[in-house]
Amino acid sequence: MATYDYGIRQGLNSQGVDNSRIGYSNGYVTVDGKNFMKADLNNQGTSYTNQQNFNTAWNSFNPAQPTNTPTQPASNPMVQAANSVKVGTTSSYTPYSSPTQNTLSQIQDLLNKNSGFQYKGPDPFTYDPQSDPAYQSQLAEAKRNIADQQVDTNAVLRAQGQGKSSYSELVQQQIGDKTLASLADTLVPQLMQQAYQRYNDSANRDLQVQQLNYGTQQDAVANLANLYGLQDKEYFQNPITEAQLTGNYLPNEAKQAISNLLELKQQAEAKGITAEQRVGLSQQADVLRAKLQALGVDPSFYGADKSYSQASQSNPGIRTLAGQAQDLASKQANLQAAATYMDATGKVVTPQSDWSGYARQAANPNAMDTLAGQQLAYQKARDAISDQQWKMKFDEDVRQFGLNYALSNLQETNQQAYREAQLALSQDDNTRAWLTYGDSLNQAAQSKYSGMSANQIYDALKSTFTKKDPNTDQLYIPNDQATKQQIYQQVMASGLPDGQDVQVMTMLGLNPKDIENFDKQYGVASGN
């Protein structure tokens, strides 16, 4: 009788078929929805056959090997790998196979195989002397001895003149009976005891073999259970621990897809690969990139525009909730630090992760003043002007044109009042420190450009082009083409350094397209 102890699912797993592709329908085990083979035995939901039947089914089901592509003259191993790509077919890749799932399947197969195990006891002991070779040997020897004794007895009786008689026959019968009785009373019990000992030894050996087989099977289950624990730690627990530390999680399925993508890129970059072969590799890579997208991993790190060297340097992952919380906390800290610098310096700074950059931003002479900074500087300068007439003129200039213009105009018209205002501003140690630091950073720039600053030009042009809506009393700068052209002309005429002119134009309402069109109209390549 045939023995069916080979798990079909386990066999398919060993051939690289993932559990997600294996099914069961109408008595058949299926692969990718197609009948693979009919199970010879079903035990508690597990299908079994024998090794020979499985091999026959696999050889019949396994697709034929692809037709060899023309061999390239190069002998580079990467070229040989690229030549093995089958061109013109639907791209495919080896699906991810979970190591822990495969181990669990093996444990389940072993448990199902031994689910009905019971120790088998020996058959009841019986003894038949007629079937015992030892007894038959002793019986034959006894019969020969009886015959010899009877011959000797007949010879003695004939010497005595009795010859063959009823007495002689009686003597012969007695000799035979005595010998056979001795066999039955003495030899048979001995032989029976020996047979029982052999029976008992055989039963013990059989029990030991059964115990050994069962123990071996249990050891196999225990070993697989230990393997499952190691795999669970390696492929699940360790990535979670790493994700808790870094804030990034990368599933094992994504790791395998990335590994396959890098391998495809190496093949695509091999010397001697043809365009058709590269198309086949690209199709396979598209499938893997779609898989990464479905797993929540950005596939652009491994796009067709990335080389193997670039892609291998990427470190993608799915941002965890803890990681997202860290990102939010970092942004909030950057905002708070920027707010602290703005409060301390009165200058507008942009939040950034490198906090040392705030000092550089605030020290830039073209940095915008905060409202509090403008108000403080205005109040200090205004309070320091002793002449009430110039103080009123200063107030009006600030109202119309801004603080920078008012200070510049004061410098040109009343040196005394200007010195008083500057002295008030310089009495702030923090302000003086920023100005000194800014001068050291921009010394080269000052030697190249000595005109009005971007803030001064902005304030002056804003005052020039600002209109008041008669209905709402709101101030605005017209956005018609003529006004934009005038703004462009006056900013360009100021001679601001490259880049600052664009900033002022943008602040006054021009968009990048407007600036680009005017640059073309006036023959300006970029900036100034």
Coordinates of C-alpha atoms in Angstrom, one line a residue:
M1 CA 0.0 0.0 0.0
A2 CA 1.4 3.4 -1.0
T3 CA 2.3 5.9 1.7
Y4 CA 1.2 9.5 1.3
D5 CA 3.3 11.6 3.7
Y6 CA 4.6 14.4 1.5
G7 CA 2.9 17.8 2.0
I8 CA 2.0 19.3 -1.3
R9 CA 2.1 22.9 0.0
Q10 CA 5.6 22.2 1.6
G11 CA 6.8 20.8 -1.7
L12 CA 5.6 23.9 -3.6
N13 CA 7.2 26.2 -1.1
S14 CA 10.5 24.4 -1.6
Q15 CA 10.2 25.1 -5.4
G16 CA 9.8 28.8 -4.6
V17 CA 6.0 29.1 -4.9
D18 CA 4.7 31.5 -2.3
N19 CA 1.7 30.5 -0.1
S20 CA -0.3 33.4 -1.5
R21 CA -0.3 31.6 -4.9
I22 CA -1.4 28.2 -3.6
G23 CA -5.1 27.3 -3.4
Y24 CA -7.5 24.4 -3.3
S25 CA -10.5 23.7 -5.5
N26 CA -12.6 20.6 -6.1
G27 CA -10.0 18.2 -4.7
Y28 CA -7.1 19.8 -6.6
V29 CA -4.3 21.9 -5.2
T30 CA -4.0 25.0 -7.4
V31 CA -1.2 27.4 -8.3
D32 CA -2.1 30.8 -9.5
G33 CA -5.7 29.5 -10.0
K34 CA -4.6 26.6 -12.2
N35 CA -5.0 22.9 -11.2
F36 CA -1.6 21.6 -10.1
M37 CA -2.4 18.1 -8.9
K38 CA -5.1 16.1 -7.2
A39 CA -4.4 15.3 -3.5
D40 CA -4.0 11.6 -2.7
L41 CA -4.8 12.2 1.0
N42 CA -6.4 15.1 3.0
N43 CA -5.8 15.2 6.7
Q44 CA -7.3 18.0 8.7
G45 CA -7.1 20.5 5.9
T46 CA -3.6 19.5 4.6
S47 CA -3.1 17.8 1.3
Y48 CA -0.6 14.9 0.9
T49 CA 0.9 12.8 -1.8
N50 CA 4.2 11.0 -2.2
Q51 CA 7.5 12.4 -3.5
Q52 CA 7.2 10.6 -6.8
N53 CA 3.7 11.8 -7.6
F54 CA 4.7 15.4 -6.7
N55 CA 7.8 15.3 -8.9
T56 CA 5.7 14.1 -11.8
A57 CA 3.1 16.8 -11.3
W58 CA 5.8 19.5 -10.9
N59 CA 7.6 18.5 -14.1
S60 CA 4.4 18.6 -16.0
F61 CA 3.3 21.9 -14.5
N62 CA 6.5 23.8 -14.5
P63 CA 6.8 26.0 -17.6
A64 CA 9.4 25.1 -20.2
Q65 CA 12.7 26.9 -20.1
P66 CA 12.8 30.1 -22.2
T67 CA 14.5 30.1 -25.5
N68 CA 18.1 31.1 -25.3
T69 CA 18.9 34.5 -26.6
P70 CA 21.9 35.0 -28.9
T71 CA 25.1 34.9 -27.0
Q72 CA 27.0 38.2 -26.7
P73 CA 30.7 38.1 -27.4
A74 CA 31.5 39.6 -24.0
S75 CA 32.2 37.2 -21.2
N76 CA 31.4 39.6 -18.3
P77 CA 29.1 37.8 -15.8
M78 CA 26.8 40.8 -15.7
V79 CA 26.4 40.5 -19.5
Q80 CA 25.6 36.9 -19.2
A81 CA 23.0 37.7 -16.5
A82 CA 21.5 40.3 -18.8
N83 CA 21.4 37.9 -21.7
S84 CA 19.3 35.5 -19.7
V85 CA 16.4 38.1 -19.6
K86 CA 13.5 37.0 -21.8
V87 CA 12.5 39.9 -24.0
G88 CA 9.0 40.5 -25.3
T89 CA 7.1 38.8 -22.5
T90 CA 5.2 40.2 -19.6
S91 CA 7.6 41.2 -16.9
S92 CA 7.6 39.2 -13.7
Y93 CA 9.6 38.8 -10.5
T94 CA 9.8 36.3 -7.7
P95 CA 7.0 37.2 -5.2
Y96 CA 8.1 37.8 -1.6
S97 CA 8.0 34.7 0.4
S98 CA 7.7 35.2 4.2
P99 CA 10.3 33.1 6.0
T100 CA 8.1 32.9 9.1
Q101 CA 5.1 31.8 7.0
N102 CA 7.1 29.0 5.4
T103 CA 8.3 27.8 8.8
L104 CA 4.8 27.8 10.2
S105 CA 3.6 25.8 7.2
Q106 CA 6.4 23.2 7.8
I107 CA 5.3 23.0 11.5
Q108 CA 1.7 22.5 10.5
D109 CA 2.6 19.8 8.1
L110 CA 4.6 17.9 10.7
L111 CA 1.8 18.2 13.3
N112 CA -0.9 17.1 10.8
K113 CA 1.3 14.1 9.8
N114 CA 1.6 13.0 13.4
S115 CA -1.8 14.0 14.7
G116 CA -3.0 10.4 14.9
F117 CA 0.2 8.9 16.4
Q118 CA -0.2 6.1 19.0
Y119 CA 2.3 3.7 20.3
K120 CA 1.7 0.2 18.8
G121 CA 1.9 -2.7 21.3
P122 CA 3.2 -6.2 20.3
D123 CA 0.8 -9.1 19.4
P124 CA -0.1 -11.6 22.2
F125 CA 2.7 -14.2 23.0
T126 CA 2.1 -17.7 21.6
Y127 CA 4.4 -20.7 21.4
D128 CA 4.1 -23.7 19.1
P129 CA 6.9 -26.3 19.5
Q130 CA 6.1 -27.7 16.1
S131 CA 7.1 -24.4 14.4
D132 CA 10.2 -24.0 16.7
P133 CA 13.4 -25.0 14.8
A134 CA 15.2 -25.6 18.1
Y135 CA 12.5 -28.1 19.2
Q136 CA 12.4 -29.8 15.9
S137 CA 16.2 -30.2 16.0
Q138 CA 16.1 -31.7 19.5
L139 CA 13.1 -34.0 18.5
A140 CA 15.1 -35.4 15.5
E141 CA 18.1 -36.0 17.7
A142 CA 15.9 -37.8 20.3
K143 CA 14.3 -40.0 17.6
R144 CA 17.8 -41.0 16.4
N145 CA 18.8 -41.8 20.0
I146 CA 15.6 -43.9 20.5
A147 CA 16.3 -45.9 17.3
D148 CA 19.8 -46.6 18.5
Q149 CA 18.7 -47.7 22.0
Q150 CA 16.0 -49.9 20.5
V151 CA 18.6 -51.6 18.2
D152 CA 20.9 -52.2 21.2
T153 CA 18.0 -53.6 23.3
N154 CA 17.0 -56.0 20.5
A155 CA 20.6 -57.3 20.3
V156 CA 20.7 -58.0 24.1
L157 CA 17.3 -59.8 24.0
R158 CA 18.4 -61.9 21.1
A159 CA 21.5 -62.9 23.0
Q160 CA 19.4 -64.0 25.8
G161 CA 17.3 -66.1 23.4
Q162 CA 14.2 -64.1 23.5
G163 CA 14.4 -62.7 20.0
K164 CA 11.6 -60.5 18.7
S165 CA 8.6 -60.8 21.0
S166 CA 5.9 -58.8 22.7
Y167 CA 8.3 -58.2 25.4
S168 CA 10.9 -56.7 23.1
E169 CA 8.3 -54.5 21.6
L170 CA 7.2 -53.3 25.0
V171 CA 10.7 -52.5 25.9
Q172 CA 11.2 -50.5 22.7
Q173 CA 8.0 -48.6 23.4
Q174 CA 9.0 -47.7 26.9
I175 CA 12.4 -46.4 25.6
G176 CA 10.6 -44.1 23.1
D177 CA 8.0 -42.9 25.6
K178 CA 10.5 -42.1 28.2
T179 CA 12.7 -40.1 25.8
L180 CA 9.7 -38.1 24.4
A181 CA 8.3 -37.5 27.9
S182 CA 11.7 -36.1 28.9
L183 CA 11.5 -33.7 25.9
A184 CA 8.0 -32.6 26.9
D185 CA 8.7 -32.1 30.5
T186 CA 12.2 -30.6 30.3
L187 CA 13.0 -29.3 26.9
V188 CA 9.7 -27.7 25.8
P189 CA 9.5 -25.4 28.9
Q190 CA 13.1 -24.3 28.3
L191 CA 12.4 -23.6 24.6
M192 CA 9.2 -21.7 25.5
Q193 CA 11.1 -19.5 28.0
Q194 CA 13.7 -18.7 25.3
A195 CA 11.0 -17.9 22.8
Y196 CA 9.3 -15.5 25.3
Q197 CA 12.6 -13.8 26.0
R198 CA 13.0 -13.2 22.2
Y199 CA 9.4 -12.0 22.0
N200 CA 10.0 -9.6 24.9
D201 CA 13.3 -8.3 23.5
S202 CA 11.7 -7.7 20.1
A203 CA 8.8 -5.8 21.7
N204 CA 11.1 -3.6 23.6
R205 CA 13.2 -2.8 20.5
D206 CA 10.1 -1.9 18.6
L207 CA 8.9 0.4 21.4
Q208 CA 12.3 2.1 21.5
V209 CA 12.2 2.6 17.7
Q210 CA 8.7 4.1 18.0
Q211 CA 9.8 6.4 20.8
L212 CA 12.9 7.4 18.8
N213 CA 10.8 8.2 15.7
Y214 CA 8.3 10.2 17.8
G215 CA 11.1 12.0 19.6
T216 CA 12.8 12.9 16.3
Q217 CA 9.5 14.3 15.0
Q218 CA 9.0 16.3 18.1
D219 CA 12.6 17.6 17.9
A220 CA 12.0 18.7 14.4
V221 CA 8.9 20.7 15.5
A222 CA 10.9 22.2 18.4
N223 CA 13.8 23.1 16.0
L224 CA 11.3 24.7 13.6
A225 CA 9.7 26.6 16.5
N226 CA 13.1 27.9 17.6
L227 CA 13.8 28.9 14.0
Y228 CA 10.4 30.7 13.9
G229 CA 11.4 32.6 17.0
L230 CA 14.7 33.7 15.4
Q231 CA 13.0 34.6 12.1
D232 CA 10.3 36.6 14.0
K233 CA 13.0 38.5 15.8
E234 CA 15.1 39.1 12.7
Y235 CA 12.3 40.0 10.2
F236 CA 9.7 41.6 12.5
Q237 CA 10.9 42.6 16.0
N238 CA 14.3 44.0 15.0
P239 CA 12.7 46.3 12.2
I240 CA 10.2 47.5 14.7
T241 CA 12.9 48.3 17.3
E242 CA 14.9 50.1 14.6
A243 CA 11.8 52.0 13.5
Q244 CA 11.2 53.2 17.1
L245 CA 14.7 54.6 17.1
T246 CA 14.9 56.1 13.7
G247 CA 11.2 56.9 12.9
N248 CA 11.4 55.0 9.6
Y249 CA 10.0 51.5 8.9
L250 CA 10.8 49.4 5.9
P251 CA 8.9 46.1 5.5
N252 CA 10.8 43.0 4.5
E253 CA 8.8 42.8 1.3
A254 CA 10.0 46.2 0.4
K255 CA 13.6 45.3 1.2
Q256 CA 13.4 42.3 -1.2
A257 CA 11.9 44.5 -3.9
I258 CA 14.7 47.1 -3.5
S259 CA 17.3 44.4 -3.6
N260 CA 15.8 43.0 -6.9
L261 CA 15.6 46.5 -8.3
L262 CA 19.3 47.2 -7.6
E263 CA 20.2 43.8 -9.2
L264 CA 18.2 44.8 -12.3
K265 CA 20.0 48.1 -12.5
Q266 CA 23.4 46.4 -12.3
Q267 CA 22.3 44.1 -15.2
A268 CA 21.0 47.1 -17.2
E269 CA 24.4 48.9 -16.8
A270 CA 26.4 45.9 -17.9
K271 CA 28.5 46.3 -21.1
G272 CA 27.1 44.7 -24.2
I273 CA 23.5 44.7 -23.2
T274 CA 21.0 45.2 -26.1
A275 CA 18.2 47.7 -26.2
E276 CA 15.6 44.8 -26.2
Q277 CA 17.2 43.3 -23.1
R278 CA 17.1 46.6 -21.4
V279 CA 13.4 47.0 -22.2
G280 CA 12.8 43.6 -20.6
L281 CA 14.7 44.7 -17.4
S282 CA 12.8 47.9 -17.4
Q283 CA 9.4 46.1 -17.5
Q284 CA 10.5 44.0 -14.5
A285 CA 11.7 47.1 -12.6
D286 CA 8.3 48.8 -13.3
V287 CA 6.5 45.9 -11.5
L288 CA 8.8 46.2 -8.5
R289 CA 8.4 50.0 -8.4
A290 CA 4.6 49.5 -8.4
K291 CA 5.0 47.1 -5.5
L292 CA 7.0 49.7 -3.5
Q293 CA 4.3 52.3 -4.2
A294 CA 1.6 49.9 -2.9
L295 CA 3.7 49.3 0.2
G296 CA 3.9 53.1 0.9
V297 CA 7.6 53.5 -0.1
D298 CA 8.5 56.3 -2.5
P299 CA 9.8 54.5 -5.6
S300 CA 11.3 57.6 -7.1
F301 CA 14.6 56.8 -5.3
Y302 CA 14.8 53.8 -7.7
G303 CA 13.4 55.4 -10.9
A304 CA 14.7 54.8 -14.4
D305 CA 16.6 58.1 -14.1
K306 CA 18.7 56.8 -11.2
S307 CA 21.9 54.8 -11.7
Y308 CA 22.8 51.9 -9.6
S309 CA 25.3 54.0 -7.7
Q310 CA 22.6 56.7 -6.9
A311 CA 19.9 54.2 -6.0
S312 CA 22.2 52.2 -3.7
Q313 CA 22.8 55.3 -1.6
S314 CA 19.1 55.8 -0.9
N315 CA 17.7 55.0 2.5
P316 CA 13.9 55.1 2.1
G317 CA 11.2 54.1 4.6
I318 CA 7.7 54.6 5.8
R319 CA 7.6 57.4 8.4
T320 CA 6.2 56.1 11.6
L321 CA 3.8 58.0 13.9
A322 CA 6.7 58.5 16.3
G323 CA 8.8 59.8 13.4
Q324 CA 6.1 62.2 12.3
A325 CA 5.8 63.4 15.9
Q326 CA 9.5 64.0 15.9
D327 CA 9.3 65.9 12.6
L328 CA 6.5 68.1 14.0
A329 CA 8.4 68.8 17.2
S330 CA 11.5 69.8 15.2
K331 CA 9.4 72.2 13.0
Q332 CA 7.9 73.7 16.1
A333 CA 11.3 74.1 17.7
N334 CA 12.6 75.8 14.6
L335 CA 9.6 78.2 14.6
Q336 CA 10.1 79.0 18.2
A337 CA 13.9 79.6 17.7
A338 CA 13.1 81.9 14.8
A339 CA 10.6 83.8 16.9
T340 CA 13.2 84.2 19.7
Y341 CA 15.8 85.6 17.2
M342 CA 13.2 88.0 15.7
D343 CA 12.2 89.2 19.2
A344 CA 15.9 89.7 20.1
T345 CA 17.1 91.3 16.9
G346 CA 13.9 92.9 15.4
K347 CA 14.8 91.3 12.1
V348 CA 12.6 88.9 10.1
V349 CA 14.3 85.4 9.8
T350 CA 13.2 82.3 8.1
P351 CA 12.9 79.1 10.2
Q352 CA 15.7 76.6 9.5
S353 CA 17.1 73.5 11.1
D354 CA 20.6 75.0 11.5
W355 CA 20.0 77.5 14.3
S356 CA 23.4 79.1 13.8
G357 CA 22.0 80.4 10.5
Y358 CA 19.6 82.8 12.3
A359 CA 22.5 85.0 13.3
R360 CA 23.6 85.2 9.7
Q361 CA 20.1 86.0 8.5
A362 CA 19.6 88.7 11.2
A363 CA 23.1 90.2 10.5
N364 CA 22.3 90.7 6.8
P365 CA 21.9 94.5 6.2
N366 CA 19.0 93.8 3.8
A367 CA 17.0 91.7 6.3
M368 CA 13.5 93.1 6.8
D369 CA 12.7 94.6 10.2
T370 CA 9.9 93.1 12.2
L371 CA 7.0 95.4 13.2
A372 CA 8.4 95.5 16.7
G373 CA 11.9 96.2 15.4
Q374 CA 10.7 99.0 13.1
Q375 CA 8.7 100.6 15.9
L376 CA 11.5 100.4 18.4
A377 CA 14.1 101.9 16.0
Y378 CA 11.6 104.6 15.0
Q379 CA 10.9 105.5 18.6
K380 CA 14.6 105.6 19.6
A381 CA 15.5 107.8 16.7
R382 CA 12.5 110.1 17.1
D383 CA 13.0 110.6 20.8
A384 CA 16.6 111.5 20.3
I385 CA 15.9 114.4 17.9
S386 CA 15.9 117.6 20.0
D387 CA 14.6 120.0 17.4
Q388 CA 10.8 119.8 17.4
Q389 CA 10.6 121.0 13.8
W390 CA 12.9 118.3 12.5
K391 CA 11.2 115.7 14.8
M392 CA 7.8 116.5 13.0
K393 CA 9.5 116.3 9.6
F394 CA 11.1 113.0 10.6
D395 CA 7.6 111.7 11.7
E396 CA 6.1 112.7 8.4
D397 CA 8.9 111.1 6.3
V398 CA 8.5 107.8 8.3
R399 CA 4.8 107.9 7.8
Q400 CA 5.1 108.4 4.0
F401 CA 8.3 106.6 3.1
G402 CA 9.5 104.5 5.9
L403 CA 12.2 104.6 8.5
N404 CA 15.2 104.0 6.2
Y405 CA 14.2 106.9 3.9
A406 CA 13.5 109.2 6.9
L407 CA 17.0 108.5 8.3
S408 CA 18.6 109.0 4.9
N409 CA 16.8 112.3 4.3
L410 CA 17.7 113.5 7.8
Q411 CA 21.4 112.7 7.0
E412 CA 21.2 114.9 3.9
T413 CA 19.3 117.9 5.5
N414 CA 20.3 118.1 9.1
Q415 CA 23.5 116.4 10.3
Q416 CA 22.9 117.3 13.9
A417 CA 19.5 115.7 14.1
Y418 CA 20.8 112.7 12.1
R419 CA 23.7 112.2 14.6
E420 CA 21.3 112.4 17.5
A421 CA 19.1 109.7 15.9
Q422 CA 22.1 107.5 15.1
L423 CA 23.5 107.9 18.6
A424 CA 20.2 106.7 20.1
L425 CA 20.2 103.7 17.8
S426 CA 23.9 102.9 18.6
Q427 CA 23.3 103.0 22.3
D428 CA 21.6 99.6 22.1
D429 CA 24.5 97.2 22.6
N430 CA 22.6 94.4 20.8
T431 CA 21.9 96.6 17.8
R432 CA 25.5 97.8 17.6
A433 CA 26.8 94.2 17.8
W434 CA 24.5 93.2 14.9
L435 CA 25.7 96.2 12.8
T436 CA 29.3 95.4 13.5
Y437 CA 28.9 91.7 12.6
G438 CA 26.9 92.7 9.5
D439 CA 29.7 95.1 8.4
S440 CA 32.3 92.4 8.7
L441 CA 30.2 89.9 6.6
N442 CA 29.3 92.4 3.9
Q443 CA 32.6 94.3 3.6
A444 CA 33.3 93.0 0.2
A445 CA 29.7 93.6 -1.0
Q446 CA 29.9 97.3 0.3
S447 CA 33.1 97.9 -1.7
K448 CA 31.3 96.7 -4.8
Y449 CA 27.9 98.5 -4.2
S450 CA 27.5 101.7 -2.2
G451 CA 24.0 102.8 -3.2
M452 CA 20.7 102.6 -1.3
S453 CA 19.9 99.3 0.3
A454 CA 17.1 97.1 -0.9
N455 CA 14.9 98.2 2.0
Q456 CA 15.5 101.9 1.2
I457 CA 14.6 101.4 -2.4
Y458 CA 11.6 99.4 -1.5
D459 CA 10.3 102.0 0.9
A460 CA 10.8 104.8 -1.6
L461 CA 9.1 103.1 -4.5
K462 CA 6.3 101.8 -2.3
S463 CA 5.6 105.4 -1.3
T464 CA 5.8 106.5 -5.0
F465 CA 3.4 104.0 -6.5
T466 CA 1.0 103.5 -3.6
K467 CA -2.6 104.7 -4.3
K468 CA -5.6 105.1 -2.0
D469 CA -9.0 103.6 -2.9
P470 CA -11.5 106.5 -2.7
N471 CA -14.3 104.1 -1.7
T472 CA -12.5 102.0 1.0
D473 CA -9.5 104.2 1.9
Q474 CA -7.3 101.2 1.5
L475 CA -3.8 101.6 0.1
Y476 CA -2.6 99.5 -2.9
I477 CA -0.1 99.4 -5.7
P478 CA -1.7 99.2 -9.2
N479 CA -0.9 95.9 -11.0
D480 CA -1.4 97.2 -14.6
Q481 CA 1.3 96.6 -17.1
A482 CA 2.4 100.3 -17.3
T483 CA 2.9 100.5 -13.5
K484 CA 4.8 97.3 -13.5
Q485 CA 7.1 98.5 -16.3
Q486 CA 7.8 101.7 -14.4
I487 CA 8.7 99.8 -11.2
Y488 CA 11.0 97.5 -13.3
Q489 CA 12.7 100.5 -14.8
Q490 CA 13.3 102.3 -11.5
V491 CA 14.5 99.2 -9.7
M492 CA 16.9 98.3 -12.5
A493 CA 18.2 102.0 -12.5
S494 CA 19.0 101.8 -8.8
G495 CA 21.9 99.3 -9.6
L496 CA 21.1 96.9 -6.8
P497 CA 23.3 93.8 -6.6
D498 CA 22.2 90.8 -8.6
G499 CA 19.3 89.0 -6.9
Q500 CA 18.2 91.9 -4.6
D501 CA 16.6 93.7 -7.6
V502 CA 14.3 90.7 -8.2
Q503 CA 13.4 90.6 -4.5
V504 CA 12.3 94.3 -4.5
M505 CA 10.3 93.8 -7.7
T506 CA 8.6 90.8 -6.2
M507 CA 7.7 92.7 -3.1
L508 CA 6.2 95.5 -5.2
G509 CA 3.9 93.2 -7.1
L510 CA 5.8 91.8 -10.1
N511 CA 5.7 88.1 -10.6
P512 CA 8.6 86.0 -12.1
K513 CA 6.9 86.0 -15.6
D514 CA 6.6 89.8 -15.6
I515 CA 10.3 90.1 -14.7
E516 CA 11.3 87.6 -17.4
N517 CA 9.3 89.4 -20.1
F518 CA 10.9 92.8 -19.1
D519 CA 14.4 91.2 -19.1
K520 CA 13.8 90.1 -22.7
Q521 CA 12.4 93.4 -23.7
Y522 CA 15.4 95.4 -22.3
G523 CA 17.9 92.7 -23.3
V524 CA 18.8 91.8 -19.7
A525 CA 20.2 88.2 -19.4
S526 CA 19.8 87.8 -15.6
G527 CA 19.7 90.1 -12.6
N528 CA 21.5 93.2 -13.5

